[in-house]
PDB file of C-alpha atoms in Angstrom:
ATOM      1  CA  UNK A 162    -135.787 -68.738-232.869  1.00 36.00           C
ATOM      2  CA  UNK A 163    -136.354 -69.566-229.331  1.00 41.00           C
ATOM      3  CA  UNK A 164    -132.763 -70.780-228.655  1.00 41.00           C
ATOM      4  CA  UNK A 165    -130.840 -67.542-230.344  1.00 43.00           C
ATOM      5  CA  UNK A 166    -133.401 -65.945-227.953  1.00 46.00           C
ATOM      6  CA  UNK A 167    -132.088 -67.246-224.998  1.00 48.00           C
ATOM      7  CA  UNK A 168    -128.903 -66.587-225.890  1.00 46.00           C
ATOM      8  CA  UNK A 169    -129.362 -62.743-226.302  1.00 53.00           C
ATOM      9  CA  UNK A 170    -131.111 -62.263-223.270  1.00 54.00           C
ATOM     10  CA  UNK A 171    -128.235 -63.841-221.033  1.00 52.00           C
ATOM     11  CA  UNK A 172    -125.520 -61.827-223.276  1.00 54.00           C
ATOM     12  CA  UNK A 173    -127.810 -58.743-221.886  1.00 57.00           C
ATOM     13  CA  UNK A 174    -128.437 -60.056-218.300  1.00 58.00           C
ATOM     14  CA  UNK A 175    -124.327 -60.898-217.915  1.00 58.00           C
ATOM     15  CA  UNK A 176    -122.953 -57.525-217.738  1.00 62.00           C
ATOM     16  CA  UNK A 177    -126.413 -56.204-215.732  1.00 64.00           C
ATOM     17  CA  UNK A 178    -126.050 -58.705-212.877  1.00 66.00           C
ATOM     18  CA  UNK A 179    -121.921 -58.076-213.065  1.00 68.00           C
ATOM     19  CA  UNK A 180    -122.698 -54.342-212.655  1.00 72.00           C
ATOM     20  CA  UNK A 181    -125.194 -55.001-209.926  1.00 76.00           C
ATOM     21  CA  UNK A 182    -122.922 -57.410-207.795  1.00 78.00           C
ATOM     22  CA  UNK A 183    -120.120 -54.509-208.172  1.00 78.00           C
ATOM     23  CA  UNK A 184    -122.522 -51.841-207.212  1.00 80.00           C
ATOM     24  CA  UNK A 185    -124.221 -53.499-204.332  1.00 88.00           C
ATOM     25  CA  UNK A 186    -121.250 -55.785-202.874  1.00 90.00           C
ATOM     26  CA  UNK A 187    -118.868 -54.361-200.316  1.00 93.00           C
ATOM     27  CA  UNK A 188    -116.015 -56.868-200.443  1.00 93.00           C
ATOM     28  CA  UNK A 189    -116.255 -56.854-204.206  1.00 90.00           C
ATOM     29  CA  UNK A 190    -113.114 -54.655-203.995  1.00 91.00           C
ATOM     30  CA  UNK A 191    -111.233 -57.679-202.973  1.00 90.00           C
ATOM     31  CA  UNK A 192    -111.937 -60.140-205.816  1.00 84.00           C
ATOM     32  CA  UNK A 193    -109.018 -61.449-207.431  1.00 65.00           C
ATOM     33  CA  UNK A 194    -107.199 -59.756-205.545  1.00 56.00           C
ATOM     34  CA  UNK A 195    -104.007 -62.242-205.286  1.00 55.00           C
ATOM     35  CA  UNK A 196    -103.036 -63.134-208.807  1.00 60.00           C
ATOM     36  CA  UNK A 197    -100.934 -66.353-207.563  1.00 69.00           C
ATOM     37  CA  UNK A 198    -103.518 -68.206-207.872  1.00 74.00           C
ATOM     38  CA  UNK A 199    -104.104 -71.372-210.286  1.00 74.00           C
ATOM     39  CA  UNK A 200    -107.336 -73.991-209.948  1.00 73.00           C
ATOM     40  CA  UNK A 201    -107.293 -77.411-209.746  1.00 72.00           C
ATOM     41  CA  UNK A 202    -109.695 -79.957-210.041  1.00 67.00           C
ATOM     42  CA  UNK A 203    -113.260 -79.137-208.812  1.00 67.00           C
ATOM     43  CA  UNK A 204    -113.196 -77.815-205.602  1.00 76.00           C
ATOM     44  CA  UNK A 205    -109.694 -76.699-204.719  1.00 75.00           C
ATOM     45  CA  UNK A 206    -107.109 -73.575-206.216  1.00 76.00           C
ATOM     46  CA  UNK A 207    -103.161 -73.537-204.844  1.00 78.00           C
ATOM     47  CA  UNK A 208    -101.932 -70.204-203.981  1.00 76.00           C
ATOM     48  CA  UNK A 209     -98.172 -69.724-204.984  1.00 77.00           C
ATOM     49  CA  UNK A 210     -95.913 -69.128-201.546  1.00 76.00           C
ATOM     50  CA  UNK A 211     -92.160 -68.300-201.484  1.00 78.00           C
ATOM     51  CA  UNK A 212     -90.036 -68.289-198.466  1.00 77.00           C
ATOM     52  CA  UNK A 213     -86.512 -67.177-198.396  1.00 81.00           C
ATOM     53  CA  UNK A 214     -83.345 -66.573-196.359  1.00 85.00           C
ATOM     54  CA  UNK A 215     -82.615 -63.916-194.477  1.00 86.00           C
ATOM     55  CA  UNK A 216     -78.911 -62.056-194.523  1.00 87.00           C
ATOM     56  CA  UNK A 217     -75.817 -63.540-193.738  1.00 85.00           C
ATOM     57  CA  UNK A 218     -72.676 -62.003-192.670  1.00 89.00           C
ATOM     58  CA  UNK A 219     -69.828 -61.819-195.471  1.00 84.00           C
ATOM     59  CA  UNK A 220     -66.845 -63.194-195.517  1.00 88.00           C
ATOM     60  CA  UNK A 221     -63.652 -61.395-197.515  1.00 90.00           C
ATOM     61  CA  UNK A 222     -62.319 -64.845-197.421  1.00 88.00           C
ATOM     62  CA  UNK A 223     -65.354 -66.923-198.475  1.00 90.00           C
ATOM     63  CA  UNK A 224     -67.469 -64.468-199.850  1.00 86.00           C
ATOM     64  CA  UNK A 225     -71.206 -64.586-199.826  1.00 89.00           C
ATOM     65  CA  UNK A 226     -73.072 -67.229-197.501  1.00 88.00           C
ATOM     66  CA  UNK A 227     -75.210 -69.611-198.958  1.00 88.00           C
ATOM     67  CA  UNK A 228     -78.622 -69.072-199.093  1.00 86.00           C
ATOM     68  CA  UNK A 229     -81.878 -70.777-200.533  1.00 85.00           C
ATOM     69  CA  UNK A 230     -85.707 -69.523-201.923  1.00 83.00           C
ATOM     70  CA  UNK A 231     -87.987 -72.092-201.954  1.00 80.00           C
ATOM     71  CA  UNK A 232     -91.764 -71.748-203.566  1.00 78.00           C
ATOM     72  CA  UNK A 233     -94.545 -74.304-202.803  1.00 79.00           C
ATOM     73  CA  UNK A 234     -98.038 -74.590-203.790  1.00 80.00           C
ATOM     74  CA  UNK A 235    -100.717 -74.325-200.863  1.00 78.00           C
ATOM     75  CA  UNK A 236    -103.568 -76.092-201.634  1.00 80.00           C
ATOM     76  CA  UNK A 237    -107.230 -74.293-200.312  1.00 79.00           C
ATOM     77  CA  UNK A 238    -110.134 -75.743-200.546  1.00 82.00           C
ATOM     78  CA  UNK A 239    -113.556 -73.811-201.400  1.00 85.00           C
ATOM     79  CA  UNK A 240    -116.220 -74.357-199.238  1.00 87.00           C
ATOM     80  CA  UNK A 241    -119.110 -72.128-200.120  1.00 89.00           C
ATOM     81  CA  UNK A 242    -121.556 -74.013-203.545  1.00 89.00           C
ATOM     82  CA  UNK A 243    -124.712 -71.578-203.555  1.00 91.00           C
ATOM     83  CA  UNK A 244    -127.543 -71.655-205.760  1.00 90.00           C
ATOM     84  CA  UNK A 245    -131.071 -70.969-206.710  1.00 89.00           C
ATOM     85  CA  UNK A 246    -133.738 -71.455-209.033  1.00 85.00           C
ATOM     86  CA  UNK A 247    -136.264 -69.111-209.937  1.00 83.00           C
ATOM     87  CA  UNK A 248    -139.511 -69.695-212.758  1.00 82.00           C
ATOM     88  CA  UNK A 249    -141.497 -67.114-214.066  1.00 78.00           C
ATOM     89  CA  UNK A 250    -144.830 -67.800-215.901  1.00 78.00           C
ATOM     90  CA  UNK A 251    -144.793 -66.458-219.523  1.00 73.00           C
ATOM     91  CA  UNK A 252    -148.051 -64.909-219.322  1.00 74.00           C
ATOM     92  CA  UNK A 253    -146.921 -63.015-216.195  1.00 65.00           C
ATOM     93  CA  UNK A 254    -144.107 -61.975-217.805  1.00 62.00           C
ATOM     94  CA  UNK A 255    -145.853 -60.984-221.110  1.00 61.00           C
ATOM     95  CA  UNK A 256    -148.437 -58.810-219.323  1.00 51.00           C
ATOM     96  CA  UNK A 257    -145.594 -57.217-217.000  1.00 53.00           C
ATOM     97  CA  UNK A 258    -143.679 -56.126-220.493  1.00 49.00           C
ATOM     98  CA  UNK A 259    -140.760 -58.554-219.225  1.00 57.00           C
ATOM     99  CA  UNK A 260    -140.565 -56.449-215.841  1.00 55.00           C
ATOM    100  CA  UNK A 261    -141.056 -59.986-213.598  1.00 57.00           C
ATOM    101  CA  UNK A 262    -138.033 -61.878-215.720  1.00 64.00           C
ATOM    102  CA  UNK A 263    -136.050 -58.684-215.696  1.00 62.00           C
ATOM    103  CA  UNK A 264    -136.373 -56.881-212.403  1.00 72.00           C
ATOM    104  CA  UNK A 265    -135.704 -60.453-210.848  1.00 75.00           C
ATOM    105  CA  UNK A 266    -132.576 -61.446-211.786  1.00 76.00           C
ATOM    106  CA  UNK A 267    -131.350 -57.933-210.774  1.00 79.00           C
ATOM    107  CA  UNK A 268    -133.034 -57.827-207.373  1.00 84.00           C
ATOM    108  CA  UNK A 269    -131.821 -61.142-206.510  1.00 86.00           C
ATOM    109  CA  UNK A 270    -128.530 -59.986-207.598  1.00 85.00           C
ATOM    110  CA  UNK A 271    -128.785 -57.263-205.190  1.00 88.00           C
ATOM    111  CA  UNK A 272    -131.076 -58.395-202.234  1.00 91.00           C
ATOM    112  CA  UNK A 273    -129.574 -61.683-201.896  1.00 92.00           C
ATOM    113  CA  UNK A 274    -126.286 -62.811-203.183  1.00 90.00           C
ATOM    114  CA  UNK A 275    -124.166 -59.941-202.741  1.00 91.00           C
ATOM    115  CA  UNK A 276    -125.341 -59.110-198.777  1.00 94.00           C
ATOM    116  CA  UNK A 277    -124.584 -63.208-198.370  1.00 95.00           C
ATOM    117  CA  UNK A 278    -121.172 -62.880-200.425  1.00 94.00           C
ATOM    118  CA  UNK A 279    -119.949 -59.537-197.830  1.00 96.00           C
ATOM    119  CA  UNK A 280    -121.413 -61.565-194.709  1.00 97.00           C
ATOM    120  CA  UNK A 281    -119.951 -64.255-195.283  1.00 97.00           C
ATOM    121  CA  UNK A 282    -116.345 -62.495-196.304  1.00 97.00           C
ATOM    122  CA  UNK A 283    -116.643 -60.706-193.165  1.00 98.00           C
ATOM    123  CA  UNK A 284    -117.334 -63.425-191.062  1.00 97.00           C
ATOM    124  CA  UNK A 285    -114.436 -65.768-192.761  1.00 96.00           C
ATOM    125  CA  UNK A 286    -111.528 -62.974-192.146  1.00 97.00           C
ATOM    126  CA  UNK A 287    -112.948 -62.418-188.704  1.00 97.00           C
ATOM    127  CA  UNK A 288    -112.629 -65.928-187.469  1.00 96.00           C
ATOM    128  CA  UNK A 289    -108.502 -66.294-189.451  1.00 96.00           C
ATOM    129  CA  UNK A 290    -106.243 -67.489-186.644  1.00 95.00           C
ATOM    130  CA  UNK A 291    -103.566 -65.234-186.204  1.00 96.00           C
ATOM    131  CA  UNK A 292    -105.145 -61.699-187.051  1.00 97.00           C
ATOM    132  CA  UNK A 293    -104.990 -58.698-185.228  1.00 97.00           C
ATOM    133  CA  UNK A 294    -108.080 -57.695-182.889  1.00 97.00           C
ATOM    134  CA  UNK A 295    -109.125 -55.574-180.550  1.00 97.00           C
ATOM    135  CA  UNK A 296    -112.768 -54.771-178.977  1.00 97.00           C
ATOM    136  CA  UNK A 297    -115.164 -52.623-177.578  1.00 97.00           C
ATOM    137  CA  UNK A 298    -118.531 -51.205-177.658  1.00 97.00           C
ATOM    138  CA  UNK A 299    -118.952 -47.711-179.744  1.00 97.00           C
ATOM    139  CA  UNK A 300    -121.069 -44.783-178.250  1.00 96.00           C
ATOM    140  CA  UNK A 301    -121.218 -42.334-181.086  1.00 95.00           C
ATOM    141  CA  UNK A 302    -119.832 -38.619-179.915  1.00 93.00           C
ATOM    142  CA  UNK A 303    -118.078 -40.269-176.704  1.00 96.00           C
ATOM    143  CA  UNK A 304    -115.973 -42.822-177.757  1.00 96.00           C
ATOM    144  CA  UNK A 305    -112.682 -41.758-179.835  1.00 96.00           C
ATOM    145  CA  UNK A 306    -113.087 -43.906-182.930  1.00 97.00           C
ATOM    146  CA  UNK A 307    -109.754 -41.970-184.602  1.00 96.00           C
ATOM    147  CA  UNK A 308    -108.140 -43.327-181.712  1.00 97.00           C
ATOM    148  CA  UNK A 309    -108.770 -46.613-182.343  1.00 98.00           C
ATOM    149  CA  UNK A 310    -108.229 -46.733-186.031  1.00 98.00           C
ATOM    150  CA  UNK A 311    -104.886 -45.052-185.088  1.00 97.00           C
ATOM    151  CA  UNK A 312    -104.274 -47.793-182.593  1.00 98.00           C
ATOM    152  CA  UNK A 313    -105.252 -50.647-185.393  1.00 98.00           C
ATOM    153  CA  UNK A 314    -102.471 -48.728-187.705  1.00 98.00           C
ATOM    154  CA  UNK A 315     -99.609 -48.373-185.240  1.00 98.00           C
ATOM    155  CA  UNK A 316    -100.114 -52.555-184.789  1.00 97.00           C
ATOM    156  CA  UNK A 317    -100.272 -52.961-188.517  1.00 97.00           C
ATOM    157  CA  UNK A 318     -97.325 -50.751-188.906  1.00 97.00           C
ATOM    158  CA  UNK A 319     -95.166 -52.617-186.466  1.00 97.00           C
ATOM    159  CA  UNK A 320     -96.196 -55.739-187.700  1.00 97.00           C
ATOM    160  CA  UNK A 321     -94.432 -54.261-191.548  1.00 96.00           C
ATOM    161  CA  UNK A 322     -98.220 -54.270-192.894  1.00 97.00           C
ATOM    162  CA  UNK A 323     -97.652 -52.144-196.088  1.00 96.00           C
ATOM    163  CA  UNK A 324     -99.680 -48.884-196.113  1.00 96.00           C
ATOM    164  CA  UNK A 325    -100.392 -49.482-199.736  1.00 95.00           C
ATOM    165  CA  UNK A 326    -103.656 -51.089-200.668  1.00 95.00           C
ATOM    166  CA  UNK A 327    -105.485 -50.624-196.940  1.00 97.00           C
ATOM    167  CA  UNK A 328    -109.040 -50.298-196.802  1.00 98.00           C
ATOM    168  CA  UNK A 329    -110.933 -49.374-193.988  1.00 98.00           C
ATOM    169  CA  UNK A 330    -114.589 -51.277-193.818  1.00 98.00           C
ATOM    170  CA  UNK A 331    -116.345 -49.403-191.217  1.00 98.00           C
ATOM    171  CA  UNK A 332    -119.912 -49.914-189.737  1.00 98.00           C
ATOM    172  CA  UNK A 333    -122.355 -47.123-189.625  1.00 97.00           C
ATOM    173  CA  UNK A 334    -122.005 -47.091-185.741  1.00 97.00           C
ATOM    174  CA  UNK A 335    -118.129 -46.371-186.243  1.00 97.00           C
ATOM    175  CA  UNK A 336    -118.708 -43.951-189.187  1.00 97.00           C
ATOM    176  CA  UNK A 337    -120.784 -42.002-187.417  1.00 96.00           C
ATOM    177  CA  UNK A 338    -119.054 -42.054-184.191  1.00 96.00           C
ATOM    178  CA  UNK A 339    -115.521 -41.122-186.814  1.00 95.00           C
ATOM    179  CA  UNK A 340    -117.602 -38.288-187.899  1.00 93.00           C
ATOM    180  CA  UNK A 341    -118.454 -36.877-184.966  1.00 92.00           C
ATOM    181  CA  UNK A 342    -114.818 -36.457-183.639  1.00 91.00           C
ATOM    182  CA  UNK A 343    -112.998 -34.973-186.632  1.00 87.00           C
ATOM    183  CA  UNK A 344    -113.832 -31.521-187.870  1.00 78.00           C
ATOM    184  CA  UNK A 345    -114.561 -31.565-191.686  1.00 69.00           C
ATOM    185  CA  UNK A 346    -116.417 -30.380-193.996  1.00 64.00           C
ATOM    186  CA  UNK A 347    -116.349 -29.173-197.894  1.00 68.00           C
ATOM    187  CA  UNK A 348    -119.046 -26.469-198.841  1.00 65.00           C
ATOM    188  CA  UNK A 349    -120.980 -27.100-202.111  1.00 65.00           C
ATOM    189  CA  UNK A 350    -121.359 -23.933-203.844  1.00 66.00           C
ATOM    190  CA  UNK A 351    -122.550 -22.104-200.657  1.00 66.00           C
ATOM    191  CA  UNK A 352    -125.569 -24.099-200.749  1.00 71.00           C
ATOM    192  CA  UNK A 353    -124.581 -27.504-198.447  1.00 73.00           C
ATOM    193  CA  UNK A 354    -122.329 -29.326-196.601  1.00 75.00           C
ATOM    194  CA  UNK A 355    -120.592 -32.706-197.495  1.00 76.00           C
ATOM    195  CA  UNK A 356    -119.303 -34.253-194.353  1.00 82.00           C
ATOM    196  CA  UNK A 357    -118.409 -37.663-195.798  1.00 86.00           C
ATOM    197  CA  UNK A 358    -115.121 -39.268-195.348  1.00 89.00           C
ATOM    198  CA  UNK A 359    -114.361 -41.338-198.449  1.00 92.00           C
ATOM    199  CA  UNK A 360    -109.983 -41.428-197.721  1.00 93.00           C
ATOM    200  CA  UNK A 361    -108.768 -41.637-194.400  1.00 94.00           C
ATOM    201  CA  UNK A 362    -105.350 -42.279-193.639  1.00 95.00           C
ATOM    202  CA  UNK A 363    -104.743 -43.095-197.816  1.00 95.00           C
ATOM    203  CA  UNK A 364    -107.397 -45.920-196.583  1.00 97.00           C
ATOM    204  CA  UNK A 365    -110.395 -46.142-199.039  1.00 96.00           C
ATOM    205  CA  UNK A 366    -112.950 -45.983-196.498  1.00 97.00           C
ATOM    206  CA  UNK A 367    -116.264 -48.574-197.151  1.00 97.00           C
ATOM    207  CA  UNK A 368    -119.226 -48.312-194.820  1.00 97.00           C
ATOM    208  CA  UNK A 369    -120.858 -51.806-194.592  1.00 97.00           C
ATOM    209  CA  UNK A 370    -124.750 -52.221-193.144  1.00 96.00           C
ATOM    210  CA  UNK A 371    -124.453 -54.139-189.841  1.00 95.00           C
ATOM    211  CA  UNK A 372    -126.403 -57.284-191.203  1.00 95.00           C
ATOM    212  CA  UNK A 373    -122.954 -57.841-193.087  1.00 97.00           C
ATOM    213  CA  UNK A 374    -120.751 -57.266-190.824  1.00 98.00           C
ATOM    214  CA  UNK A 375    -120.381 -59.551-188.026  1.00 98.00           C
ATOM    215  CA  UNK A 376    -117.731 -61.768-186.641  1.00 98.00           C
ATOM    216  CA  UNK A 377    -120.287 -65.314-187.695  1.00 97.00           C
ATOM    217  CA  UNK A 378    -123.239 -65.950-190.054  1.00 97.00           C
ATOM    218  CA  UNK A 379    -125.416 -69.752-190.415  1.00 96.00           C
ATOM    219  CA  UNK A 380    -125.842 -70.212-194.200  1.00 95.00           C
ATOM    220  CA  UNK A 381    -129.474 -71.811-194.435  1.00 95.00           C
ATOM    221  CA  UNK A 382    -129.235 -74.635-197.067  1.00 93.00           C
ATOM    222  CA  UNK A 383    -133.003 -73.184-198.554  1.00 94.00           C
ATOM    223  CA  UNK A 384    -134.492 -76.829-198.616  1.00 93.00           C
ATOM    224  CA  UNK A 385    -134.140 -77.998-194.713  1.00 95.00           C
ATOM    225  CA  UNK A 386    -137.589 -77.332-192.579  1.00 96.00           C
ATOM    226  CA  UNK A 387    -137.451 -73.521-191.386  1.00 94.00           C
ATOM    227  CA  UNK A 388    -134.609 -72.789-193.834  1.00 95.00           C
ATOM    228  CA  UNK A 389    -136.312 -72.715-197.091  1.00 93.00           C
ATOM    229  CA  UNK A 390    -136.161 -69.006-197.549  1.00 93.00           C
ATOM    230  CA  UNK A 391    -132.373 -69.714-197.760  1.00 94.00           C
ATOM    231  CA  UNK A 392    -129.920 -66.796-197.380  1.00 94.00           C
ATOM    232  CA  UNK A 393    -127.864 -66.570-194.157  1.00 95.00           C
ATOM    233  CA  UNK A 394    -128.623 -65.240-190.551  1.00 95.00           C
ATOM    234  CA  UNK A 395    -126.830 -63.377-188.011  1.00 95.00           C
ATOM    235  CA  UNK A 396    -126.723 -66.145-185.135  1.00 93.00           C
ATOM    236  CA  UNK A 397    -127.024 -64.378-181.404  1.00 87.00           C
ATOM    237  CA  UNK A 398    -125.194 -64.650-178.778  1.00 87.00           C
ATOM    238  CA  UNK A 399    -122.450 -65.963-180.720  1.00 92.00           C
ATOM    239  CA  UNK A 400    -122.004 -63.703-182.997  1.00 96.00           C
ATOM    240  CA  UNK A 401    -120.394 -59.840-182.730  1.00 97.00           C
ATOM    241  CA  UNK A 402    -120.793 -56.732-184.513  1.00 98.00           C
ATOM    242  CA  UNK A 403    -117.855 -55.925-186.143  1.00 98.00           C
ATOM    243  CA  UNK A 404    -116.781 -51.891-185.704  1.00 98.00           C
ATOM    244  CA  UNK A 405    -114.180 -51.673-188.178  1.00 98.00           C
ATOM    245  CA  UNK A 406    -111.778 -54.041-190.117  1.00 98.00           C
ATOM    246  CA  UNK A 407    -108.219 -52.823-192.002  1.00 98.00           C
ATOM    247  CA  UNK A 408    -107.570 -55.629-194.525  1.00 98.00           C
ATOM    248  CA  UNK A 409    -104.183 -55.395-196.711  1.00 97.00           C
ATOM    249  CA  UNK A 410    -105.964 -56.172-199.967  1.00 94.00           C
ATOM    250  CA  UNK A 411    -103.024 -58.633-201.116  1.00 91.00           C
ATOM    251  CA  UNK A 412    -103.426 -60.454-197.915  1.00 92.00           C
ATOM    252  CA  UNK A 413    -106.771 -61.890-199.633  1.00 92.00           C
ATOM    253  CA  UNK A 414    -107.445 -64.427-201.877  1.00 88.00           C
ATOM    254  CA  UNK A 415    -111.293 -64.378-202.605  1.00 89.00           C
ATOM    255  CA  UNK A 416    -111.461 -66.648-205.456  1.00 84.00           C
ATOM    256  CA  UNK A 417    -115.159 -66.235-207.694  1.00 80.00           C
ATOM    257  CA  UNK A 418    -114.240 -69.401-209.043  1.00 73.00           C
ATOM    258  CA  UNK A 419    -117.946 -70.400-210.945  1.00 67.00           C
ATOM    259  CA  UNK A 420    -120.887 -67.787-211.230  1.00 69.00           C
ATOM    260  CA  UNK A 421    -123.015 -68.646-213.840  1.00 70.00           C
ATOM    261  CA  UNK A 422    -126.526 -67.335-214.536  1.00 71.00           C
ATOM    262  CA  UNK A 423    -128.398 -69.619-216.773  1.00 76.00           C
ATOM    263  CA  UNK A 424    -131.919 -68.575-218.298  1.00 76.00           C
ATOM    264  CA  UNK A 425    -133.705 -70.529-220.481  1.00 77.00           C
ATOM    265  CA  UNK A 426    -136.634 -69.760-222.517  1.00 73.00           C
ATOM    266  CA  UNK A 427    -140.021 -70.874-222.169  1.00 78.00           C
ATOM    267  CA  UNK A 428    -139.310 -73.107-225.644  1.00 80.00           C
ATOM    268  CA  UNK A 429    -136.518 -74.584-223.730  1.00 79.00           C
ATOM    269  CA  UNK A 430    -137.942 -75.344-220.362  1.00 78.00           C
ATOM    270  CA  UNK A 431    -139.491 -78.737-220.681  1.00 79.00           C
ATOM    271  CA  UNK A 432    -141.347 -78.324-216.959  1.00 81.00           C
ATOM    272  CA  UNK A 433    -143.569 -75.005-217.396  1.00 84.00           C
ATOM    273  CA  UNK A 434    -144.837 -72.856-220.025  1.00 80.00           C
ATOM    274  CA  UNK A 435    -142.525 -70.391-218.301  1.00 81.00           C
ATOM    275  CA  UNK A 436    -138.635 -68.787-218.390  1.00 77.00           C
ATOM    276  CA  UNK A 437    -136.558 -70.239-216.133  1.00 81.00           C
ATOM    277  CA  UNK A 438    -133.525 -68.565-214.105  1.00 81.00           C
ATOM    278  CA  UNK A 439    -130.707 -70.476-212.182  1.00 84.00           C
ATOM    279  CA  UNK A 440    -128.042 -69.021-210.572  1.00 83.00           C
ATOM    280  CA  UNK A 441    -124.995 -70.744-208.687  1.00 86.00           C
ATOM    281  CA  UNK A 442    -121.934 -69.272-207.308  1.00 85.00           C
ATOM    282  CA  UNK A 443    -119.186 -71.773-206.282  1.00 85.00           C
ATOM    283  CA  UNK A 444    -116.477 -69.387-204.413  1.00 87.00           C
ATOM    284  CA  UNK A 445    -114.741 -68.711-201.092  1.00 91.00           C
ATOM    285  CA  UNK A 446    -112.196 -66.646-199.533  1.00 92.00           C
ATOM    286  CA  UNK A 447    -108.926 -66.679-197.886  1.00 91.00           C
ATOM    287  CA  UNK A 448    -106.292 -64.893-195.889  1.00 91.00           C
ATOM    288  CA  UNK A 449    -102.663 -66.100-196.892  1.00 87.00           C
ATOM    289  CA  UNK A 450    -100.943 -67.908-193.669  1.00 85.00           C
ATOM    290  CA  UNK A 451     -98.058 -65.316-194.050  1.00 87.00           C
ATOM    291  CA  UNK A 452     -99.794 -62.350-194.309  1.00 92.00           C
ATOM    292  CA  UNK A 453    -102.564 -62.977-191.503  1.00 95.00           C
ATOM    293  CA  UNK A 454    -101.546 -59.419-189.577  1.00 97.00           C
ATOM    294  CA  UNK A 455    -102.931 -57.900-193.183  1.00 97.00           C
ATOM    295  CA  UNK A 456    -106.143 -57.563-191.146  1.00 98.00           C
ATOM    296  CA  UNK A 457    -106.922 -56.207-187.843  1.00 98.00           C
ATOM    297  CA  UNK A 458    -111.185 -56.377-186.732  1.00 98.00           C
ATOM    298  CA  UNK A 459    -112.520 -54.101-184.176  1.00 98.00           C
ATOM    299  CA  UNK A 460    -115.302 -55.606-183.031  1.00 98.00           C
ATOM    300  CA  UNK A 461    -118.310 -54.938-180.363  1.00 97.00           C
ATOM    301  CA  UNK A 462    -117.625 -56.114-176.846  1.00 97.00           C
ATOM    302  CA  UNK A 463    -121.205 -57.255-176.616  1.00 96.00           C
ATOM    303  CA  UNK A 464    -122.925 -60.015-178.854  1.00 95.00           C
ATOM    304  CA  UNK A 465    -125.540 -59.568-180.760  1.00 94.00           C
ATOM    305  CA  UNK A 466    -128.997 -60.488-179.514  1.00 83.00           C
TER     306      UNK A 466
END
């Protein structure tokens, strides 16, 4: 039964393409990260914010002073509705063993959404008002990375930035350039050397290519002349590599609010003898007003080109 058939084969794909996002997204870590979150009509979700008094002086006459805790509901609205539609002949699939239908979805997964998901988190957090930020180009072996990081903590430490739930995103310029000033290693058996850092500073430490990891990306809209390959690109000149970035991880509110694969069979698919694969993700992400010096960037003093 073709229907029952369609059904089965997106109960399979859902937990592949979940696994493959997780594996292959960097910022993945931060979804749902803020649970004071509720949605609201189509395109908007209200985050939950209290604000309360501070300490009064106390009276032995009059006791305690008054004081008052008020909550509100911030309204955010999500900006980012991406999508994409994919058709795959049946005959090609057939004579493939399902390979074309199957490796598809999960390279798409992987090449595509989740590097435009990161980028696009990166950029987002980079341009918040209010954050921390510092800058300057990295020359692996001469320039004191440790330093820097140090600096980044000592701000976010005076600013009352918990130290719980840091992460430290780091570029592969800065990881290397980490690497080469701190001595460390762990000896396998006697037969190699592990020099990664995965902890530093009780900060999970997440390297992130440099096409991800810049301070602005252009989303092409995949339909426009010279943008129908889609994606995102790193614009120059007005754009920076970003070296580093410390976010608090319940600064964020990255809200996955739709992602919906949807294959149908070729039964189903009234346009082609062939199986059909959409995909849409209707999400975006946020830094909470209050908590803005929950992330300080690094970035490159020089744009990219």
């Amino acid at each position: 039964m073709p229907y029952n058939n369609s059904i089965s084969l997106v109960t399979k794909a859902l937990p592949i393409l979940d696994e493959v996002y997780k594996a292959e997204s960097k910022t993945s870590i931060l979804d749902a990260a803020n649970q004071n979150v509720r949605f609201i009509g189509a395109n908007a979700v209200q985050l939950y914010k209290t604000s309360l008094n501070g300490l009064g002086t106390y009276s032995r006459n009059t006791g305690f002073p008054t004081g008052s805790a008020t909550g509100s509901w911030e309204t955010l609205t999500l900006s980012k509705d991406r999508g994409r539609s994919f058709q795959i002949d049946v005959m090609d699939n057939d004579e493939t063993l399902g390979m074309a239908m199957g490796t598809l979805v999960g390279e798409f997964i992987r090449t595509q959404v989740a590097p435009e998901v990161d980028a696009v988190t990166f950029a987002k957090l980079a341009g918040t008002s209010g954050i921390s930020s510092a800058n300057a180009d990295i020359t692996v072996g001469t320039t004191d990375v440790p330093g820097l990081i140090q600096t980044a903590e000592q701000a976010m430490g005076d600013d009352e930035v918990p130290l719980e739930d840091r992460i430290l995103f780091v570029s592969e310029k800065a990881y290397a350039g980490l690497k080469a000033k701190i001595s460390r290693f762990v000896m396998n058996d006697d037969r190699g050397i592990n020099t990664q850092v995965e902890m530093y500073d009780d900060m999970r430490v997440i390297r992130v290519p440099k096409g991800r990891f810049n301070t602005a990306v252009t989303l092409y809209d995949g339909v426009t002349a010279g943008q129908e390959a889609g994606g995102y690109i790193v614009p120059a000149s007005t754009s920076y590599p970003i070296n580093f970035m410390i976010v608090h991880r319940p600064a964020i509110v990255k809200v996955m609010k739709h992602v919906i694969p949807r294959i149908f069979s070729p039964e189903q698919n009234i346009e082609a003898d062939a199986w059909r694969f959409n995909y849409r993700v209707y999400w975006d992400v946020f830094c909470e007003a209050n908590k803005v010096k929950g992330i300080y960037m690094h970035r490159a003093s020089t744009a990219n080109s």
